[in-house]
Coordinates of C-alpha atoms in Angstrom, one line a residue:
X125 CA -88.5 58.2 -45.2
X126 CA -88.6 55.4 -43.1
X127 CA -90.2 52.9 -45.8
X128 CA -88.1 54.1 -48.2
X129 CA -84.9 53.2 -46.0
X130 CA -86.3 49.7 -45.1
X131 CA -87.1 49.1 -49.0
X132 CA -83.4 50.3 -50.1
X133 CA -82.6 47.9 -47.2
X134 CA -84.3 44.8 -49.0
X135 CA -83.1 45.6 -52.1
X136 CA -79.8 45.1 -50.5
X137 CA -79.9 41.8 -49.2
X138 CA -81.5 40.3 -51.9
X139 CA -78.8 41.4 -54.2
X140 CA -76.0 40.1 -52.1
X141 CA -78.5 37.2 -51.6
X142 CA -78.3 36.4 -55.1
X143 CA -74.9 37.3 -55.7
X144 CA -74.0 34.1 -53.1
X145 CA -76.7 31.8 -55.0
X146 CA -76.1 32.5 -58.4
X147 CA -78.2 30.2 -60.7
X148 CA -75.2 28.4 -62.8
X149 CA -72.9 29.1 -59.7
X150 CA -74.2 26.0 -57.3
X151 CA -73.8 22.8 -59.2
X152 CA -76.5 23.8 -61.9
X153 CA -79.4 24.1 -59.2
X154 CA -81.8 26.8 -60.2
X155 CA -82.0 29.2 -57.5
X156 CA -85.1 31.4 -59.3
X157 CA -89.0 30.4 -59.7
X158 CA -90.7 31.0 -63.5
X159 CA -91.4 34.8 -62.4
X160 CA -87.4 35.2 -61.6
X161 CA -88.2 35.8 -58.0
X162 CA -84.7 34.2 -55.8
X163 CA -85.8 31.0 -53.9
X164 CA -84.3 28.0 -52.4
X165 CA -87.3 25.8 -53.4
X166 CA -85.3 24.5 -56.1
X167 CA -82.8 23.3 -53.4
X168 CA -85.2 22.3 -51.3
X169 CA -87.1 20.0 -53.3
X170 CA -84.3 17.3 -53.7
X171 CA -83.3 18.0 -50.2
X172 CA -85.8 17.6 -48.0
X173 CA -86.9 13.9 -49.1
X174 CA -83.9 12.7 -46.9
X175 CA -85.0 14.6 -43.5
X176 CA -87.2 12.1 -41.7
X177 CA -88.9 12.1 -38.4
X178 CA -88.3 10.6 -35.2
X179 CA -90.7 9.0 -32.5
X180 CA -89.2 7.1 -29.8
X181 CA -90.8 5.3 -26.5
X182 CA -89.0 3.3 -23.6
X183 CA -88.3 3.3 -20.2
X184 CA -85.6 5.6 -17.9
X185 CA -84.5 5.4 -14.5
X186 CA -85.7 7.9 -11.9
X187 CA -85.0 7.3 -7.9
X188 CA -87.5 8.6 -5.4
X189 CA -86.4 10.1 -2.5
X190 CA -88.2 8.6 0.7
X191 CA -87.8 11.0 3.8
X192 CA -86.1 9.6 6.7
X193 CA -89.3 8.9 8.8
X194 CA -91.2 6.9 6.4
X195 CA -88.0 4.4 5.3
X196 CA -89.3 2.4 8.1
X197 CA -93.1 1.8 6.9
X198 CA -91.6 1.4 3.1
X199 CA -88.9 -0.9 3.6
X200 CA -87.0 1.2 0.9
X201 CA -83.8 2.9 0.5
X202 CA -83.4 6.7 0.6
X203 CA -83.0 6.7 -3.3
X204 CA -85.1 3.6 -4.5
X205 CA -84.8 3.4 -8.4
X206 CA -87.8 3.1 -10.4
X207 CA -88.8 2.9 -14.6
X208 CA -90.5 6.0 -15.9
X209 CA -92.2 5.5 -19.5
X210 CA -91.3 8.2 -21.6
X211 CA -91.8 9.1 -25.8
X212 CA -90.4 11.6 -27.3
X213 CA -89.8 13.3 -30.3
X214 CA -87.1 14.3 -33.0
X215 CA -85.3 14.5 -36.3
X216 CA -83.2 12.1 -38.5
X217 CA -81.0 12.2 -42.2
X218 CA -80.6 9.9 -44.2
X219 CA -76.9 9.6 -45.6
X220 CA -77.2 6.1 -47.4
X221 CA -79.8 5.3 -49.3
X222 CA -78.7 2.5 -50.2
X223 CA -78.0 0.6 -46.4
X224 CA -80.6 2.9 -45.0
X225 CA -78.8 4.6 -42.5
X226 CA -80.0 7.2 -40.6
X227 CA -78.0 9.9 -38.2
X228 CA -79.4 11.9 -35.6
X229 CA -78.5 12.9 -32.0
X230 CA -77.8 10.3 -29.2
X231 CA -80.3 11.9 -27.0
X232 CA -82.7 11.6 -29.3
X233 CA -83.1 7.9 -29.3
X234 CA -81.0 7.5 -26.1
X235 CA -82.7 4.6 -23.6
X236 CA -85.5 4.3 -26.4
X237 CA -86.8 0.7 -26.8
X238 CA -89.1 1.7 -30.0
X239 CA -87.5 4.1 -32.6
X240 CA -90.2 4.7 -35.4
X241 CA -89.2 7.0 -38.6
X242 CA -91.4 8.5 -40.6
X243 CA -90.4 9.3 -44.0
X244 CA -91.7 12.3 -46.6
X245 CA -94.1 10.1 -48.6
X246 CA -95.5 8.8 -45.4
X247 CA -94.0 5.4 -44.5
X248 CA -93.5 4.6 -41.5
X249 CA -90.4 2.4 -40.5
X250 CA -88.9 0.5 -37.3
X251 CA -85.5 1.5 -37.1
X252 CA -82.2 -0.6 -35.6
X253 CA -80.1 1.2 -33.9
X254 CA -76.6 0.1 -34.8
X255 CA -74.3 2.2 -32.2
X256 CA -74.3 5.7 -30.6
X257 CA -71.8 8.2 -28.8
X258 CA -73.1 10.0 -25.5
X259 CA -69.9 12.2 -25.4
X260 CA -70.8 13.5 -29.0
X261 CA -74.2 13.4 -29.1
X262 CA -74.3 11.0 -31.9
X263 CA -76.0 7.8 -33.4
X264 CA -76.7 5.6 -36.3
X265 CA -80.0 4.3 -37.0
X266 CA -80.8 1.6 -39.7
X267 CA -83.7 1.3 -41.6
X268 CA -85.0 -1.5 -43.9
X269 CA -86.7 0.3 -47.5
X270 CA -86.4 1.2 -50.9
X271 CA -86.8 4.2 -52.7
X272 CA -84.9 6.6 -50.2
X273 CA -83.3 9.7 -50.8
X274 CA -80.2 10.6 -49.3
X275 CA -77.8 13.7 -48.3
X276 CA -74.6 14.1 -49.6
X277 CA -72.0 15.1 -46.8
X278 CA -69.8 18.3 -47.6
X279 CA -66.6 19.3 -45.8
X280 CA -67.7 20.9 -43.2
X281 CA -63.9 22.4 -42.9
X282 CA -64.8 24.8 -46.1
X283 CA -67.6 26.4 -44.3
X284 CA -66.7 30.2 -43.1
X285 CA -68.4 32.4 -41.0
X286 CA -71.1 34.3 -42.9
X287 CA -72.0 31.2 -45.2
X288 CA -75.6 30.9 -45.7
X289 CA -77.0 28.0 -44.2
X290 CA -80.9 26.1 -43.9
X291 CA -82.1 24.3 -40.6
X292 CA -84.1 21.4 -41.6
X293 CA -86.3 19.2 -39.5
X294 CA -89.7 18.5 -36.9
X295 CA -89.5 21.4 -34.2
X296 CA -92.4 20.2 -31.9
X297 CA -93.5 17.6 -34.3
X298 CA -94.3 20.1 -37.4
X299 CA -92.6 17.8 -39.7
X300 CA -90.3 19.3 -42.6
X301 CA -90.0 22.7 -40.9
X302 CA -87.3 24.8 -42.5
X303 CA -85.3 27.9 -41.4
X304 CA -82.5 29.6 -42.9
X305 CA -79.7 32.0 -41.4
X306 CA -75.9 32.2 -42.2
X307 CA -72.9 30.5 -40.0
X308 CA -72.5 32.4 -36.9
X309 CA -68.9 31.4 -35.7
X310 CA -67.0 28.0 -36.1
X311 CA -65.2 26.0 -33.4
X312 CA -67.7 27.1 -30.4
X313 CA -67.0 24.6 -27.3
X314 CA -67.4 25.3 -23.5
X315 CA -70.7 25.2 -23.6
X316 CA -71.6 21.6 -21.4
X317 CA -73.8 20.6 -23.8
X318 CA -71.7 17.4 -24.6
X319 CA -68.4 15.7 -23.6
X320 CA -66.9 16.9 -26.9
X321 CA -67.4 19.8 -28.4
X322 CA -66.7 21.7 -31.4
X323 CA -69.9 23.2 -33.1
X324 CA -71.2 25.4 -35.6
X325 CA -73.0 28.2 -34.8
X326 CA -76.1 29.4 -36.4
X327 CA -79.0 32.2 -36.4
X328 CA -81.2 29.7 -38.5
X329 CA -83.6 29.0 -36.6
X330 CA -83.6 25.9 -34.4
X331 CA -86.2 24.7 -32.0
X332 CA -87.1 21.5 -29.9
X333 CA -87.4 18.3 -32.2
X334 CA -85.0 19.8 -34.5
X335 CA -82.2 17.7 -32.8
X336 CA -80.9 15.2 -35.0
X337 CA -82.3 17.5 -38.4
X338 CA -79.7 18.6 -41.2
X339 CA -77.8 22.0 -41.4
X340 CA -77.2 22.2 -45.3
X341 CA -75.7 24.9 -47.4
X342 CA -77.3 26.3 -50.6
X343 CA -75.9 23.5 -52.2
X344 CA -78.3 21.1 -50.3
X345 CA -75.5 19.7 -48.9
X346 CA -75.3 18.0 -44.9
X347 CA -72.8 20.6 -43.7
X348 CA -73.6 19.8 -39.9
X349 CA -76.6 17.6 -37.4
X350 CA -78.4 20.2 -35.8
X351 CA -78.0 19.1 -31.5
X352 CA -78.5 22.2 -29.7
X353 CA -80.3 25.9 -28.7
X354 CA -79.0 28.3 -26.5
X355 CA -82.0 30.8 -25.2
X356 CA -84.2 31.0 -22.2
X357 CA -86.9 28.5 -21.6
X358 CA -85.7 25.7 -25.0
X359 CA -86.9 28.8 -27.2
X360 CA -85.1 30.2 -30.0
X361 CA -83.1 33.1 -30.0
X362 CA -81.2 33.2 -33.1
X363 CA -78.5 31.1 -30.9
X364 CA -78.2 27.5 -32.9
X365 CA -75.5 24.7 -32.6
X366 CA -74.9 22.2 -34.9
X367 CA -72.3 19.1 -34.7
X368 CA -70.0 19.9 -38.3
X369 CA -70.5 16.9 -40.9
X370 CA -66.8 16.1 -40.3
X371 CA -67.0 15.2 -36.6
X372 CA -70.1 13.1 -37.6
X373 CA -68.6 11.5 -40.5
X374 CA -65.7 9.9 -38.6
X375 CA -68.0 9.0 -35.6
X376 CA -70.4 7.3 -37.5
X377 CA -67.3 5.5 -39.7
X378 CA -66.2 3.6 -36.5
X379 CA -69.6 2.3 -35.3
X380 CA -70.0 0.9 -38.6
X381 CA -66.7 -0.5 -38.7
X382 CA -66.4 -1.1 -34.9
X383 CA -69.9 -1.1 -33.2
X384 CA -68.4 1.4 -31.3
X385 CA -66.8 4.9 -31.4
X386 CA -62.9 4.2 -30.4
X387 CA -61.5 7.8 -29.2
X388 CA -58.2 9.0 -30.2
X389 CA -55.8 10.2 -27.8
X390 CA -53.0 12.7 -28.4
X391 CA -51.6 12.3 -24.7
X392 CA -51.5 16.1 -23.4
X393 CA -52.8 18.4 -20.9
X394 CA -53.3 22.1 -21.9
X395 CA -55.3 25.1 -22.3
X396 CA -56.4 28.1 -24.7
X397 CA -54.3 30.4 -26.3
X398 CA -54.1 34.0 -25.0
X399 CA -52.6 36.8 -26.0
X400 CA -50.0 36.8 -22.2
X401 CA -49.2 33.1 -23.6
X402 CA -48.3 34.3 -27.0
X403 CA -46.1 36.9 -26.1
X404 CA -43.9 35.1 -23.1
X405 CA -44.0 32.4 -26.2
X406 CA -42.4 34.2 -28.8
X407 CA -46.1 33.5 -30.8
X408 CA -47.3 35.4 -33.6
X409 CA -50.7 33.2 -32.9
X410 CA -52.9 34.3 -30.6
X411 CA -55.4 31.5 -30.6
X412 CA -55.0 27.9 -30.5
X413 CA -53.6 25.2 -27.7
X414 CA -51.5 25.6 -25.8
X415 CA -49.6 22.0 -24.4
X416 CA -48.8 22.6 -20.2
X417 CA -47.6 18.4 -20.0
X418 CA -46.9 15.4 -22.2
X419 CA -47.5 12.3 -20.7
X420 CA -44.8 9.7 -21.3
X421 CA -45.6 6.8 -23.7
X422 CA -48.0 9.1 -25.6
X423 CA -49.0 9.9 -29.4
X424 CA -47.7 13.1 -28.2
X425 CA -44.2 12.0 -27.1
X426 CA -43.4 9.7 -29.4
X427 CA -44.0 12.4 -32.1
X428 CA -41.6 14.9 -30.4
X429 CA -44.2 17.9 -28.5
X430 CA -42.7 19.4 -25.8
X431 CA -44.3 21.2 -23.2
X432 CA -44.4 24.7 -23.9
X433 CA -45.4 24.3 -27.7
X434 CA -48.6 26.2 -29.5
X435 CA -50.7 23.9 -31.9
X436 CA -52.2 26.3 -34.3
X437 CA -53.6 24.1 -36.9
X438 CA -54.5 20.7 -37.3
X439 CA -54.8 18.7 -41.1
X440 CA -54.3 22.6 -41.8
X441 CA -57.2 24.1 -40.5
X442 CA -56.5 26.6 -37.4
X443 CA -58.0 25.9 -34.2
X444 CA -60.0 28.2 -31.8
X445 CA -58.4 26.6 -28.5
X446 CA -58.0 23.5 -26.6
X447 CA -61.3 22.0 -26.0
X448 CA -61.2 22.1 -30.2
X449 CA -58.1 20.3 -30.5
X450 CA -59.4 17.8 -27.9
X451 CA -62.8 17.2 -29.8
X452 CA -61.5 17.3 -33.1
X453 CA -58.4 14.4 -31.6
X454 CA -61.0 12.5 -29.9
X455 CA -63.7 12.0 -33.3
X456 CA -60.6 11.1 -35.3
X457 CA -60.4 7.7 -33.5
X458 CA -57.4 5.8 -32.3
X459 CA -54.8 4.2 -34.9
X460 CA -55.5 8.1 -37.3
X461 CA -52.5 9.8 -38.5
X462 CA -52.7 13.4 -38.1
X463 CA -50.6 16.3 -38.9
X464 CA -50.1 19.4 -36.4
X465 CA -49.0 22.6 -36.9
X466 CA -46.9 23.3 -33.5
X467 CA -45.3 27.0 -33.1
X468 CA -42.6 26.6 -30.9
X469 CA -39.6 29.5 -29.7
X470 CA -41.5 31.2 -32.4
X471 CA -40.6 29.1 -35.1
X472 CA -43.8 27.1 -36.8
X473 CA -43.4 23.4 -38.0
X474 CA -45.1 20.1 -38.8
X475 CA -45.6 17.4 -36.6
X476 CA -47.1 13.8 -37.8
X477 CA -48.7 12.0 -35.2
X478 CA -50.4 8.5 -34.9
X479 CA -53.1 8.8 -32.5
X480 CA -52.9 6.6 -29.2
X481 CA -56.6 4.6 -28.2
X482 CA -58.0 6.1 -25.5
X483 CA -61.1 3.8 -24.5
X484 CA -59.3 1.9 -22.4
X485 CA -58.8 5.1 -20.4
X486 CA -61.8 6.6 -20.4
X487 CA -65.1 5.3 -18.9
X488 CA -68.7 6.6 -18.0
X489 CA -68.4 7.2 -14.7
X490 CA -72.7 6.0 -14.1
X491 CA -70.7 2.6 -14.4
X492 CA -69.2 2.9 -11.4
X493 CA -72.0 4.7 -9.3
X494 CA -75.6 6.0 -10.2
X495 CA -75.0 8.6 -8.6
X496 CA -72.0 10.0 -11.1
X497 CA -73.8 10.0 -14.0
X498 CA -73.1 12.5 -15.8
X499 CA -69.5 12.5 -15.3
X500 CA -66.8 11.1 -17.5
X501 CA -63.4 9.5 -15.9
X502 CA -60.2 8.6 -16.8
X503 CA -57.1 7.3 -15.4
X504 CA -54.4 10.4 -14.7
X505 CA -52.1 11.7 -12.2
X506 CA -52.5 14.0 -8.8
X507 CA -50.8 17.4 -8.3
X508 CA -48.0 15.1 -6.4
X509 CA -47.6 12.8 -9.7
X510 CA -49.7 10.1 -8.2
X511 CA -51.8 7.9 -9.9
X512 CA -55.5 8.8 -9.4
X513 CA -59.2 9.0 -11.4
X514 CA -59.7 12.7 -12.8
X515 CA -62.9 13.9 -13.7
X516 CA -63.0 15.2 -17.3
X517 CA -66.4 16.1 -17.8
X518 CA -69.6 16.7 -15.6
X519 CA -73.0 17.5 -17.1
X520 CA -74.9 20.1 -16.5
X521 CA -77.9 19.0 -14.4
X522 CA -76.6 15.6 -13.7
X523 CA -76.7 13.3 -11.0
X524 CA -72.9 14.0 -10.6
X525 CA -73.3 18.1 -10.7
X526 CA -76.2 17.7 -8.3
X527 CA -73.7 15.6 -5.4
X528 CA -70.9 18.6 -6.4
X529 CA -68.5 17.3 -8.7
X530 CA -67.1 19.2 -11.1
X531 CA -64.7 19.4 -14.1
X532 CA -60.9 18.4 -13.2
X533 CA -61.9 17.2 -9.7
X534 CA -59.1 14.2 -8.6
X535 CA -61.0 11.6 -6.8
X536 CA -58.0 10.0 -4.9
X537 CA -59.6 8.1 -2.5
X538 CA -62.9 5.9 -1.1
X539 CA -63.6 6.7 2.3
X540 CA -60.1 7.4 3.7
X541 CA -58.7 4.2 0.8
X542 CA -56.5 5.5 -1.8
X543 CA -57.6 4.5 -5.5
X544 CA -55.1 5.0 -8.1
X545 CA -57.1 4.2 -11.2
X546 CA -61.3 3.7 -12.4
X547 CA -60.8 -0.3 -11.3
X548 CA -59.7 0.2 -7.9
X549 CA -62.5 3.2 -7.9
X550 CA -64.9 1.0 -9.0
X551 CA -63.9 -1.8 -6.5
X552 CA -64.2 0.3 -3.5
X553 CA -67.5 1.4 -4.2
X554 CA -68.7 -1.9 -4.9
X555 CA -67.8 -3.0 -1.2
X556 CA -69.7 0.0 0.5
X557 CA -72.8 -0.8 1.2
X558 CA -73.9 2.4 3.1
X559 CA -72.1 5.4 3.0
X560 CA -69.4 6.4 0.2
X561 CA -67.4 9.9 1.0
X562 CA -65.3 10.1 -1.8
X563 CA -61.7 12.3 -1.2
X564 CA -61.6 15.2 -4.2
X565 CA -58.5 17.4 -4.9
X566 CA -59.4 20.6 -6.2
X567 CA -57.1 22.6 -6.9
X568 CA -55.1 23.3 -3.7
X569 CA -57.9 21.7 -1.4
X570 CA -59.1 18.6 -0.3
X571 CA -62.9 17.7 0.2
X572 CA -65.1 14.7 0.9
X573 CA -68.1 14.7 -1.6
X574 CA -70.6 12.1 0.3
X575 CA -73.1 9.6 -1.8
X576 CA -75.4 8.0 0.5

């Protein structure tokens, strides 16, 4: 009974398997083998030319702690900084043939002073690397060669949960590994994985070295760079994320134009959507973001939000919650026109907006200290309207996490001197030569978080 059940079971899938990958239905690629049997082979076969491998080697700094009692014999501080070698190992995809560039994630090539690709037919390739994004978890490689395949990008803004998708890439260095799974949600951020989030979630299959491989749909098309597991140990457990081909696109648009990703900035603080919000709101939307403040001289402002308002949708896709909004804005890049779709005293409309540049404003805060890496700063105001460094980000595991920062701290002060912006912050570290407490608000309380 049992067997039989499971066989019925089979059947099952593989008829609504082949209902979603009909054989005239995906741009004339065959989905069946001679013996009619439903494969993505086929698919495969053009696709996986374009996934290459990564090897990288360089040099990271590390600071060894010296107890107290032996500084004397050493001569060296209690955090003395020191090179460690490293290699490592990861995935690439190639989306121009033609100028033989190459994306795959930031942390893949990050600090590397050797990137070497390896390609399907077995070249072997030194790669530039033209520009990268921390925050994202993105960069751009260059490679010199002909005869390269490439992946077209889709819009990642058609995919829906439930789509199939395939995992492609070189999980511990077993080179053009694929796996294959459907779309598990859209829009997933909170996760402090990166500064921005807004991934795609998957069940395919992703494992270590697969960062920086392709997520494609049965088309064979890049719908998302794979950057991410979620599971116990680095293991799989059916819990993938991926950075959509959108985000990437855009990123990977202004370091070509730029050298540089430039952020957008919309110029608002707010939160997620809940159903309390949406009801004292006069909302018929439950999700989305929800705008608290709108700081004067903003994008925001001078395109007429209000505090108070509900974005639901933005370019006309609906958003999840705020930390969407915010990665979705910041990937856009200063100078883009956007449109919003704002609810407000239950009435929806449209609002254009020309996105503000937020570079200026926002720095790592490892520039300023060692010891807050990790963090990310920017120029804000204090609960009393004063001018102060917030802290928008902190890393999970990071040199700033491990001194007790964390998310939406207000560094207001250097040892007992106020610091209204990341210049004066920076300036009063500088002169301390010993001991730095630096004066946090958070929330309602005050605390002195001490770098030595």
């Amino acid at each position: 009974m049992k067997q039989a059940i499971r066989q019925a079971a089979f059947v099952l899938l593989t008829a609504a398997f082949v209902a979603a990958t009909s054989a005239t239905a995906l741009a004339g690629i065959p989905f069946f083998s001679k013996d009619e049997l439903p494969s993505l082979a086929p698919m495969l076969e053009g696709t996986t030319p374009a996934i290459v491998s990564i090897a990288v080697k360089g040099t990271q700094p590390t600071r060894q702690q010296v107890p107290e009692m032996f500084r004397y014999f050493f001569g060296a501080p209690n955090n003395q900084a020191q090179e460690r070698p490293f290699r490592g190992l990861g995935s690439g995809v190639i989306i121009d043939a033609s100028k033989g560039y190459i994306v795959t994630n930031n942390h893949v090539v990050d600090n590397a002073d050797e990137i070497l690709v390896k390609l399907t037919d077995g070249r072997e390739l030194v790669a530039t690397k033209l520009g990268a994004d921390e925050q994202s978890d993105i960069a751009l490689l260059q490679i010199d060669a002909e005869r390269l395949n490439e992946l077209k990008v889709a819009d990642s803004n058609n995919l829906r949960v439930g789509d199939f998708v395939v995992a492609i890439g070189n999980p511990f260095g077993l080179s053009q590994t694929v796996t294959s799974g459907i779309v598990s949600a859209l829009g997933r951020s909170g996760l402090n994985i990166g500064g921005y989030e807004d991934f795609i979630q998957t069940d395919a299959a992703i494992n270590r070295g697969n960062s920086g491989g392709a997520l494609v749909n049965l088309r064979g098309e890049l719908v998302g760079i794979n950057t991410a597991i979620f599971g116990p140990n680095g293991g799989n457990v059916g819990i993938g994320f991926a950075i959509p081909s959108n985000m990437m696109q855009s990123l990977v648009d202004q370091i070509i134009e730029f050298g540089e990703v430039r952020r957008g900035l919309l110029g608002i603080v707010g939160r997620d959507v809940d159903a309390g919000l949406a009801e004292a709101f006069n909302s018929q939307v439950n999700i989305g973001a929800f705008v608290n403040e709108v700081a004067p001289g903003t994008a925001a402002e001078k395109a007429g939000l209000q505090a108070g308002d509900i974005i639901s949708e933005i370019n006309g896709n609906s958003l999840s919650g705020f930390n969407e909004l915010r990665a979705k804005i910041a990937s856009l890049g200063a100078g883009a026109e956007v449109e919003l779709t704002v609810i407000r005293a239950g009435k929806t409309q449209k609002v254009d907006v020309v996105l503000d540049a937020a570079a200026a404003a926002l720095a790592e805060a490892k520039e300023v200290h060692p010891a807050l890496e990790g963090a990310t700063l920017s120029n804000g105001k204090d609960s009393d309207g004063k001018d102060a460094v917030i802290i928008d980000e902190v890393a999970e595991s990071s040199p700033a996490a491990g001194i007790g920062l964390r998310e939406d701290d207000i560094i207001v002060g250097v040892n007992r001197n106020r610091v209204d912006n990341i210049s004066e912050l920076t300036e009063r570290i500088a002169d301390k030569k010993d001991v730095i407490a630096l004066n946090v608000k958070r929330g309602n309380s005050n605390l002195y978080i001490v770098i030595r």
